[in-house]
C-alpha angles and dihedrals in degrees: 000000000000126000089248093058093048090048092057094043094052093065114089115235113256113255115248116226113256112248115234120183117237094243091056095047094048097048092044089054093046095049093044088058094253129132114241119211111283094014118131122180109256122220107238090207090058091052094046093046092050095244093116116088098184135265133249091244094059094039091055095041092053091051091060118094110260112245096214096186094051094045091048091049093047094049093039092053093055115098121227090252092051091049089056090048091056097033090124090062092044091050091047093051092050095044093048091048091052089049091053093051086085094049122125093234112086092201091057090047091051094048091046091053092046092050092048092049093052092044093052093043094053095043090047090057093057122100107228121189087219129025111296092216092103089065095077121039 
C-alpha cells in the first residue's frame, strides 16, 4: 500500500445531511411547541366566526402528502400531560382542518380529512384522568 492510498483512506467521509420531508419538519415543529417558518398563530374565534380566510402556511401544509406513519408516531408519543400543554396547537390544527373541508381544492380536503382522522384516532387512544374533550375546542 502506498503512502498516497493510506493518505486518502485516513480521511473520514463527510457526513451527508439527513433528508427530512417538509411535512415531517413542519409537524414536528408544531407539536414541539415551535414556530415553523411562515406560521402565525391563528385565532380560533376568527376561524369559528368565519372571519378567517386562511393563511399561506396552512394552505401549503395541507397540499403536502400526509405522512400517516410519522403523524401517528408523533401524536402517539405525546403524553396526556403534553397534549394539554399544547392543546392550543391541537385545537388549531383540528379547527383549520375542519375549515378546509369546504375548500375548492380536493387535495386539500383529502389531506384535511386524513389529518383529522389521525388526530382523533391518536387522541382517542389516550387514557386521560379526566375527559379529554377539553383538548379540542
